[in-house]
Amino acid sequence: MYNLCHAEDAIRLRKSHMDLIEKGQVLTGYFRLMNKNGGYTWLQTCATVVCSTKNADEQNIICVNYVISNRENENLILDCCQMEPSVDCIKHEELVSDKNSGSPNSDAAPEGQAGVG
């Protein structure tokens, strides 16, 4: 979760997380969650620790996330995970791997050289 939140909100979310562990319930302040292709959305989370009835040592966290805003600053890239892969980069990688996939013992002569034989 921390790698998806806006960097300026990470410390406040960490404090909310610690409050949840200590008290068993928390309502976070507003925070920004990064969107897949740029920008962010404002959220608020209500979280509760729930104990299993079958095993007292087993605990789960139930969260309800409230979406407060639409996507904002959609053209703003906050992290490399929001960048779309470059088509040129992919094509270049494919070309390099195709050139390197030939066997050194193959019958075909390298480009620009006549076969010896």
PDB file of C-alpha atoms in Angstrom:
ATOM      1  CA  MET A   1       0.000   0.000   0.000  1.00  0.00           C
ATOM      2  CA  TYR A   2       2.779   2.419   0.864  1.00  0.00           C
ATOM      3  CA  ASN A   3       4.302   2.220  -2.624  1.00  0.00           C
ATOM      4  CA  LEU A   4       0.954   3.288  -4.143  1.00  0.00           C
ATOM      5  CA  CYS A   5       0.292   6.278  -1.897  1.00  0.00           C
ATOM      6  CA  HIS A   6       1.545   9.784  -2.612  1.00  0.00           C
ATOM      7  CA  ALA A   7       4.938  10.321  -0.954  1.00  0.00           C
ATOM      8  CA  GLU A   8       3.679  13.343   1.012  1.00  0.00           C
ATOM      9  CA  ASP A   9       0.976  11.174   2.641  1.00  0.00           C
ATOM     10  CA  ALA A  10       3.108   8.153   3.572  1.00  0.00           C
ATOM     11  CA  ILE A  11       4.062   9.320   7.083  1.00  0.00           C
ATOM     12  CA  ARG A  12       0.430  10.072   8.027  1.00  0.00           C
ATOM     13  CA  LEU A  13      -0.673   6.685   6.654  1.00  0.00           C
ATOM     14  CA  ARG A  14       2.081   4.970   8.635  1.00  0.00           C
ATOM     15  CA  LYS A  15       0.810   6.676  11.823  1.00  0.00           C
ATOM     16  CA  SER A  16      -2.747   5.532  11.015  1.00  0.00           C
ATOM     17  CA  HIS A  17      -1.437   2.003  10.481  1.00  0.00           C
ATOM     18  CA  MET A  18       0.277   2.060  13.889  1.00  0.00           C
ATOM     19  CA  ASP A  19      -2.936   3.385  15.515  1.00  0.00           C
ATOM     20  CA  LEU A  20      -4.849   0.518  13.898  1.00  0.00           C
ATOM     21  CA  ILE A  21      -2.444  -2.056  15.338  1.00  0.00           C
ATOM     22  CA  GLU A  22      -2.505  -0.457  18.814  1.00  0.00           C
ATOM     23  CA  LYS A  23      -6.214   0.430  19.103  1.00  0.00           C
ATOM     24  CA  GLY A  24      -7.900  -2.035  16.741  1.00  0.00           C
ATOM     25  CA  GLN A  25      -9.695   0.603  14.669  1.00  0.00           C
ATOM     26  CA  VAL A  26      -8.788   3.748  12.743  1.00  0.00           C
ATOM     27  CA  LEU A  27     -10.225   6.371  10.419  1.00  0.00           C
ATOM     28  CA  THR A  28      -7.394   7.757   8.291  1.00  0.00           C
ATOM     29  CA  GLY A  29      -7.110  11.316   7.178  1.00  0.00           C
ATOM     30  CA  TYR A  30      -7.517  12.036   3.489  1.00  0.00           C
ATOM     31  CA  PHE A  31      -4.698  10.620   1.360  1.00  0.00           C
ATOM     32  CA  ARG A  32      -3.778  10.335  -2.313  1.00  0.00           C
ATOM     33  CA  LEU A  33      -3.538   6.980  -4.068  1.00  0.00           C
ATOM     34  CA  MET A  34      -1.629   6.946  -7.355  1.00  0.00           C
ATOM     35  CA  ASN A  35      -3.537   5.869 -10.454  1.00  0.00           C
ATOM     36  CA  LYS A  36      -2.167   3.349 -12.944  1.00  0.00           C
ATOM     37  CA  ASN A  37      -1.577   5.784 -15.832  1.00  0.00           C
ATOM     38  CA  GLY A  38      -0.852   9.017 -13.972  1.00  0.00           C
ATOM     39  CA  GLY A  39      -2.330  11.328 -11.394  1.00  0.00           C
ATOM     40  CA  TYR A  40      -3.977  10.363  -8.144  1.00  0.00           C
ATOM     41  CA  THR A  41      -7.337   9.989  -6.387  1.00  0.00           C
ATOM     42  CA  TRP A  42      -8.163  11.203  -2.870  1.00  0.00           C
ATOM     43  CA  LEU A  43      -9.370   8.515  -0.448  1.00  0.00           C
ATOM     44  CA  GLN A  44     -10.170   7.985   3.207  1.00  0.00           C
ATOM     45  CA  THR A  45     -10.072   4.568   4.867  1.00  0.00           C
ATOM     46  CA  CYS A  46     -11.916   3.153   7.855  1.00  0.00           C
ATOM     47  CA  ALA A  47     -10.137   0.020   9.098  1.00  0.00           C
ATOM     48  CA  THR A  48     -10.898  -2.475  11.880  1.00  0.00           C
ATOM     49  CA  VAL A  49      -8.937  -5.443  13.223  1.00  0.00           C
ATOM     50  CA  VAL A  50     -11.156  -8.540  13.396  1.00  0.00           C
ATOM     51  CA  CYS A  51     -10.225 -11.643  15.404  1.00  0.00           C
ATOM     52  CA  SER A  52     -11.086 -15.114  14.178  1.00  0.00           C
ATOM     53  CA  THR A  53     -13.679 -17.027  16.215  1.00  0.00           C
ATOM     54  CA  LYS A  54     -11.852 -20.303  15.526  1.00  0.00           C
ATOM     55  CA  ASN A  55      -8.303 -19.174  16.288  1.00  0.00           C
ATOM     56  CA  ALA A  56      -7.690 -16.316  18.733  1.00  0.00           C
ATOM     57  CA  ASP A  57      -4.198 -15.722  17.320  1.00  0.00           C
ATOM     58  CA  GLU A  58      -5.533 -15.114  13.805  1.00  0.00           C
ATOM     59  CA  GLN A  59      -6.378 -11.495  13.030  1.00  0.00           C
ATOM     60  CA  ASN A  60      -7.596  -9.850   9.845  1.00  0.00           C
ATOM     61  CA  ILE A  61      -7.998  -6.231   8.856  1.00  0.00           C
ATOM     62  CA  ILE A  62     -11.238  -5.134   7.232  1.00  0.00           C
ATOM     63  CA  CYS A  63     -11.039  -1.841   5.311  1.00  0.00           C
ATOM     64  CA  VAL A  64     -13.686   0.352   3.760  1.00  0.00           C
ATOM     65  CA  ASN A  65     -12.150   2.839   1.334  1.00  0.00           C
ATOM     66  CA  TYR A  66     -14.101   5.979   0.563  1.00  0.00           C
ATOM     67  CA  VAL A  67     -13.240   7.545  -2.804  1.00  0.00           C
ATOM     68  CA  ILE A  68     -13.374  11.291  -2.181  1.00  0.00           C
ATOM     69  CA  SER A  69     -12.430  12.649  -5.622  1.00  0.00           C
ATOM     70  CA  ASN A  70     -12.185  11.823  -9.279  1.00  0.00           C
ATOM     71  CA  ARG A  71      -8.736  11.348 -10.772  1.00  0.00           C
ATOM     72  CA  GLU A  72      -6.706  14.545 -10.410  1.00  0.00           C
ATOM     73  CA  ASN A  73      -3.637  15.680 -12.339  1.00  0.00           C
ATOM     74  CA  GLU A  74      -4.039  12.749 -14.710  1.00  0.00           C
ATOM     75  CA  ASN A  75      -1.028  13.836 -16.804  1.00  0.00           C
ATOM     76  CA  LEU A  76       1.265  13.967 -13.769  1.00  0.00           C
ATOM     77  CA  ILE A  77       3.604  10.970 -13.453  1.00  0.00           C
ATOM     78  CA  LEU A  78       4.561  10.494  -9.789  1.00  0.00           C
ATOM     79  CA  ASP A  79       6.343   7.153 -10.111  1.00  0.00           C
ATOM     80  CA  CYS A  80       7.835   5.023 -12.894  1.00  0.00           C
ATOM     81  CA  CYS A  81       5.103   2.409 -12.303  1.00  0.00           C
ATOM     82  CA  GLN A  82       2.651   4.905 -13.869  1.00  0.00           C
ATOM     83  CA  MET A  83       4.552   5.068 -17.156  1.00  0.00           C
ATOM     84  CA  GLU A  84       3.325   3.098 -20.139  1.00  0.00           C
ATOM     85  CA  PRO A  85       5.975   0.895 -21.762  1.00  0.00           C
ATOM     86  CA  SER A  86       7.540   2.572 -24.778  1.00  0.00           C
ATOM     87  CA  VAL A  87       6.783   0.856 -28.092  1.00  0.00           C
ATOM     88  CA  ASP A  88      10.185   1.931 -29.443  1.00  0.00           C
ATOM     89  CA  CYS A  89      11.907   0.396 -26.417  1.00  0.00           C
ATOM     90  CA  ILE A  90      10.042  -2.896 -26.850  1.00  0.00           C
ATOM     91  CA  LYS A  91      10.858  -3.055 -30.581  1.00  0.00           C
ATOM     92  CA  HIS A  92      14.541  -2.350 -29.847  1.00  0.00           C
ATOM     93  CA  GLU A  93      14.665  -5.132 -27.240  1.00  0.00           C
ATOM     94  CA  GLU A  94      13.051  -7.575 -29.703  1.00  0.00           C
ATOM     95  CA  LEU A  95      15.585  -6.682 -32.417  1.00  0.00           C
ATOM     96  CA  VAL A  96      18.525  -7.129 -30.069  1.00  0.00           C
ATOM     97  CA  SER A  97      17.254 -10.504 -28.854  1.00  0.00           C
ATOM     98  CA  ASP A  98      16.631 -11.658 -32.468  1.00  0.00           C
ATOM     99  CA  LYS A  99      20.197 -10.765 -33.509  1.00  0.00           C
ATOM    100  CA  ASN A 100      21.642 -12.553 -30.492  1.00  0.00           C
ATOM    101  CA  SER A 101      19.506 -15.671 -30.881  1.00  0.00           C
ATOM    102  CA  GLY A 102      21.564 -17.086 -33.779  1.00  0.00           C
ATOM    103  CA  SER A 103      23.867 -19.989 -32.996  1.00  0.00           C
ATOM    104  CA  PRO A 104      27.606 -19.362 -33.495  1.00  0.00           C
ATOM    105  CA  ASN A 105      27.851 -22.756 -35.234  1.00  0.00           C
ATOM    106  CA  SER A 106      25.071 -22.091 -37.735  1.00  0.00           C
ATOM    107  CA  ASP A 107      25.662 -22.536 -41.472  1.00  0.00           C
ATOM    108  CA  ALA A 108      24.620 -18.989 -42.285  1.00  0.00           C
ATOM    109  CA  ALA A 109      27.473 -16.515 -42.671  1.00  0.00           C
ATOM    110  CA  PRO A 110      27.301 -13.241 -40.737  1.00  0.00           C
ATOM    111  CA  GLU A 111      25.903 -10.268 -42.648  1.00  0.00           C
ATOM    112  CA  GLY A 112      28.325  -8.738 -45.150  1.00  0.00           C
ATOM    113  CA  GLN A 113      30.609 -11.794 -45.229  1.00  0.00           C
ATOM    114  CA  ALA A 114      30.678 -14.535 -47.821  1.00  0.00           C
ATOM    115  CA  GLY A 115      30.420 -18.102 -46.686  1.00  0.00           C
ATOM    116  CA  VAL A 116      33.665 -20.073 -46.564  1.00  0.00           C
ATOM    117  CA  GLY A 117      33.542 -23.427 -48.009  1.00  0.00           C
TER     118      GLY A 117
END
